[in-house]
mmCIF file of C-alpha atoms in Angstrom:
data_model
loop_
_atom_site.group_PDB
_atom_site.id
_atom_site.type_symbol
_atom_site.label_atom_id
_atom_site.label_comp_id
_atom_site.label_asym_id
_atom_site.label_seq_id
_atom_site.Cartn_x
_atom_site.Cartn_y
_atom_site.Cartn_z
ATOM 1 C CA UNK A 1 -0.143 -0.267 0.133
ATOM 2 C CA UNK A 2 1.502 3.344 -0.727
ATOM 3 C CA UNK A 3 0.789 7.005 0.816
ATOM 4 C CA UNK A 4 0.905 9.848 -0.986
ATOM 5 C CA UNK A 5 2.174 12.906 0.413
ATOM 6 C CA UNK A 6 0.008 15.843 1.402
ATOM 7 C CA UNK A 7 1.627 17.936 -1.300
ATOM 8 C CA UNK A 8 1.609 14.780 -3.758
ATOM 9 C CA UNK A 9 -2.349 14.816 -3.164
ATOM 10 C CA UNK A 10 -2.399 18.463 -3.763
ATOM 11 C CA UNK A 11 -0.694 18.620 -6.990
ATOM 12 C CA UNK A 12 -2.842 15.391 -8.393
ATOM 13 C CA UNK A 13 -5.750 17.491 -7.340
ATOM 14 C CA UNK A 14 -4.861 20.619 -8.698
ATOM 15 C CA UNK A 15 -3.705 19.394 -12.334
ATOM 16 C CA UNK A 16 -7.028 17.751 -12.398
ATOM 17 C CA UNK A 17 -8.585 21.124 -12.089
ATOM 18 C CA UNK A 18 -6.541 22.330 -14.319
ATOM 19 C CA UNK A 19 -7.673 19.906 -16.910
ATOM 20 C CA UNK A 20 -11.052 21.151 -16.612
ATOM 21 C CA UNK A 21 -10.677 24.960 -15.638
ATOM 22 C CA UNK A 22 -7.731 25.932 -17.738
ATOM 23 C CA UNK A 23 -8.225 29.448 -17.204
ATOM 24 C CA UNK A 24 -8.183 29.727 -13.738
ATOM 25 C CA UNK A 25 -5.477 32.077 -12.824
ATOM 26 C CA UNK A 26 -4.287 32.830 -8.982
ATOM 27 C CA UNK A 27 -3.415 36.583 -8.704
ATOM 28 C CA UNK A 28 -1.861 38.128 -5.266
ATOM 29 C CA UNK A 29 -4.221 40.644 -3.784
ATOM 30 C CA UNK A 30 -5.135 41.901 -0.265
ATOM 31 C CA UNK A 31 -7.680 39.016 0.466
ATOM 32 C CA UNK A 32 -4.552 36.576 0.068
ATOM 33 C CA UNK A 33 -2.079 38.731 1.953
ATOM 34 C CA UNK A 34 -4.776 38.897 4.949
ATOM 35 C CA UNK A 35 -5.517 35.200 4.772
ATOM 36 C CA UNK A 36 -1.826 34.153 4.846
ATOM 37 C CA UNK A 37 -1.001 36.672 7.934
ATOM 38 C CA UNK A 38 -4.301 34.915 9.675
ATOM 39 C CA UNK A 39 -2.802 31.773 9.029
ATOM 40 C CA UNK A 40 0.480 32.372 10.909
ATOM 41 C CA UNK A 41 -1.116 34.637 13.460
ATOM 42 C CA UNK A 42 -3.363 31.549 14.598
ATOM 43 C CA UNK A 43 0.044 29.109 14.742
ATOM 44 C CA UNK A 44 1.767 31.394 16.599
ATOM 45 C CA UNK A 45 -1.164 31.506 18.969
ATOM 46 C CA UNK A 46 -0.727 27.782 19.036
ATOM 47 C CA UNK A 47 2.928 28.077 19.618
ATOM 48 C CA UNK A 48 3.998 27.123 16.428
ATOM 49 C CA UNK A 49 7.567 27.389 15.359
ATOM 50 C CA UNK A 50 9.413 28.922 12.765
ATOM 51 C CA UNK A 51 6.743 30.213 11.099
ATOM 52 C CA UNK A 52 7.402 31.080 7.402
ATOM 53 C CA UNK A 53 5.372 32.588 4.432
ATOM 54 C CA UNK A 54 6.494 31.988 1.083
ATOM 55 C CA UNK A 55 4.904 34.229 -1.472
ATOM 56 C CA UNK A 56 4.928 31.799 -4.388
ATOM 57 C CA UNK A 57 2.594 33.902 -6.819
ATOM 58 C CA UNK A 58 5.189 34.880 -8.984
ATOM 59 C CA UNK A 59 6.746 31.255 -9.535
ATOM 60 C CA UNK A 60 3.801 29.018 -9.217
ATOM 61 C CA UNK A 61 0.175 28.549 -10.587
ATOM 62 C CA UNK A 62 -0.735 26.442 -6.933
ATOM 63 C CA UNK A 63 -1.275 29.726 -4.663
ATOM 64 C CA UNK A 64 -0.027 32.818 -3.674
ATOM 65 C CA UNK A 65 1.441 31.995 -0.683
ATOM 66 C CA UNK A 66 2.718 28.789 1.593
ATOM 67 C CA UNK A 67 2.557 29.168 5.150
ATOM 68 C CA UNK A 68 4.905 27.042 6.655
ATOM 69 C CA UNK A 69 4.674 26.066 10.814
ATOM 70 C CA UNK A 70 6.537 23.673 12.684
ATOM 71 C CA UNK A 71 4.836 21.756 15.739
ATOM 72 C CA UNK A 72 6.781 19.761 18.286
ATOM 73 C CA UNK A 73 4.127 16.704 18.729
ATOM 74 C CA UNK A 74 1.305 15.220 16.429
ATOM 75 C CA UNK A 75 -1.030 16.837 19.146
ATOM 76 C CA UNK A 76 0.467 20.250 18.725
ATOM 77 C CA UNK A 77 0.230 19.934 14.714
ATOM 78 C CA UNK A 78 -3.552 19.079 15.008
ATOM 79 C CA UNK A 79 -3.973 22.302 17.496
ATOM 80 C CA UNK A 80 -2.109 24.264 14.991
ATOM 81 C CA UNK A 81 -4.163 23.097 12.137
ATOM 82 C CA UNK A 82 -7.502 23.053 14.438
ATOM 83 C CA UNK A 83 -6.360 26.932 15.238
ATOM 84 C CA UNK A 84 -5.920 28.016 11.784
ATOM 85 C CA UNK A 85 -9.557 26.411 10.453
ATOM 86 C CA UNK A 86 -11.467 27.977 13.231
ATOM 87 C CA UNK A 87 -9.875 31.256 13.110
ATOM 88 C CA UNK A 88 -10.026 31.363 9.613
ATOM 89 C CA UNK A 89 -13.682 30.801 9.387
ATOM 90 C CA UNK A 90 -14.508 33.087 12.220
ATOM 91 C CA UNK A 91 -12.191 36.198 10.929
ATOM 92 C CA UNK A 92 -12.396 36.027 7.252
ATOM 93 C CA UNK A 93 -15.267 33.746 6.654
ATOM 94 C CA UNK A 94 -13.298 31.130 4.755
ATOM 95 C CA UNK A 95 -13.200 27.416 4.936
ATOM 96 C CA UNK A 96 -10.523 25.217 3.180
ATOM 97 C CA UNK A 97 -10.952 23.746 0.167
ATOM 98 C CA UNK A 98 -9.347 20.775 1.332
ATOM 99 C CA UNK A 99 -7.142 18.967 4.455
ATOM 100 C CA UNK A 100 -4.655 16.417 4.381
ATOM 101 C CA UNK A 101 -2.867 14.631 6.657
ATOM 102 C CA UNK A 102 -4.870 15.880 10.063
ATOM 103 C CA UNK A 103 -5.383 12.241 11.294
ATOM 104 C CA UNK A 104 -1.325 11.295 10.841
ATOM 105 C CA UNK A 105 -0.609 14.697 12.338
ATOM 106 C CA UNK A 106 2.701 14.487 10.667
ATOM 107 C CA UNK A 107 2.232 17.399 7.851
ATOM 108 C CA UNK A 108 -0.912 18.996 8.015
ATOM 109 C CA UNK A 109 -1.984 20.512 4.636
ATOM 110 C CA UNK A 110 -4.548 23.094 4.439
ATOM 111 C CA UNK A 111 -5.866 24.399 1.194
ATOM 112 C CA UNK A 112 -7.251 27.769 0.728
ATOM 113 C CA UNK A 113 -6.969 27.918 -2.865
ATOM 114 C CA UNK A 114 -4.845 30.932 -2.989
ATOM 115 C CA UNK A 115 -2.958 30.180 0.457
ATOM 116 C CA UNK A 116 -1.836 26.975 1.268
ATOM 117 C CA UNK A 117 -0.706 26.327 5.283
ATOM 118 C CA UNK A 118 1.854 23.773 6.166
ATOM 119 C CA UNK A 119 2.253 22.231 9.228
ATOM 120 C CA UNK A 120 5.209 20.192 10.196
ATOM 121 C CA UNK A 121 6.645 17.952 12.839
ATOM 122 C CA UNK A 122 10.372 19.041 13.050
ATOM 123 C CA UNK A 123 11.690 15.967 11.076
ATOM 124 C CA UNK A 124 9.004 16.012 8.400
ATOM 125 C CA UNK A 125 10.063 19.856 7.627
ATOM 126 C CA UNK A 126 13.379 19.379 7.438
ATOM 127 C CA UNK A 127 12.917 15.852 5.263
ATOM 128 C CA UNK A 128 10.438 17.820 2.895
ATOM 129 C CA UNK A 129 12.540 20.713 3.077
ATOM 130 C CA UNK A 130 10.224 23.179 1.221
ATOM 131 C CA UNK A 131 11.843 26.022 1.543
ATOM 132 C CA UNK A 132 14.786 25.132 -0.186
ATOM 133 C CA UNK A 133 12.324 23.400 -2.639
ATOM 134 C CA UNK A 134 10.630 26.720 -3.282
ATOM 135 C CA UNK A 135 13.768 28.645 -2.820
ATOM 136 C CA UNK A 136 13.111 31.356 -5.815
ATOM 137 C CA UNK A 137 10.144 31.929 -3.890
ATOM 138 C CA UNK A 138 9.965 35.454 -1.731
ATOM 139 C CA UNK A 139 10.668 33.863 2.210
ATOM 140 C CA UNK A 140 8.666 36.216 4.957
ATOM 141 C CA UNK A 141 9.487 35.672 8.577
ATOM 142 C CA UNK A 142 6.178 35.896 10.522
ATOM 143 C CA UNK A 143 8.699 37.061 13.280
ATOM 144 C CA UNK A 144 10.329 39.748 11.010
ATOM 145 C CA UNK A 145 6.473 40.945 9.975
ATOM 146 C CA UNK A 146 5.196 40.968 13.649
ATOM 147 C CA UNK A 147 8.431 43.141 14.825
ATOM 148 C CA UNK A 148 8.132 45.314 12.072
ATOM 149 C CA UNK A 149 4.036 45.895 12.077
ATOM 150 C CA UNK A 150 2.310 46.036 15.459
ATOM 151 C CA UNK A 151 -0.888 45.368 13.633
ATOM 152 C CA UNK A 152 0.037 41.898 12.520
ATOM 153 C CA UNK A 153 -0.174 40.738 16.417
ATOM 154 C CA UNK A 154 -3.918 41.217 16.770
#
């Protein structure tokens, strides 16, 4: 029995969707910015580590942003994912297109279409190394964004 990684599942779903909707485009706009920041803040509220926003809009059709977060246990990874889902629903009235990996809690992928959150256990984040894979994307540290803008905290 083979298991698809959450990223493989996302890619296969997106490729199938592209075949049926060839005119689909994703443009970065303020709603994507707001969503990425809300996701990062929700992860920070649950003590997620090393929160990074990758602005992939210029280098990929998959999304405008990836938000990468480290959780330090299976329970924390799931708690961060739940916090993101609840916060985004309450603040922005959005629900995910799909969620992958929540039962396992090693790598949870929450796909909002324009923003995709990746919550990893530390060893899985190191193994898959999305920061290197998407190294040509603009990298934004959530900690740096918070210190630069007091409004990012709340």
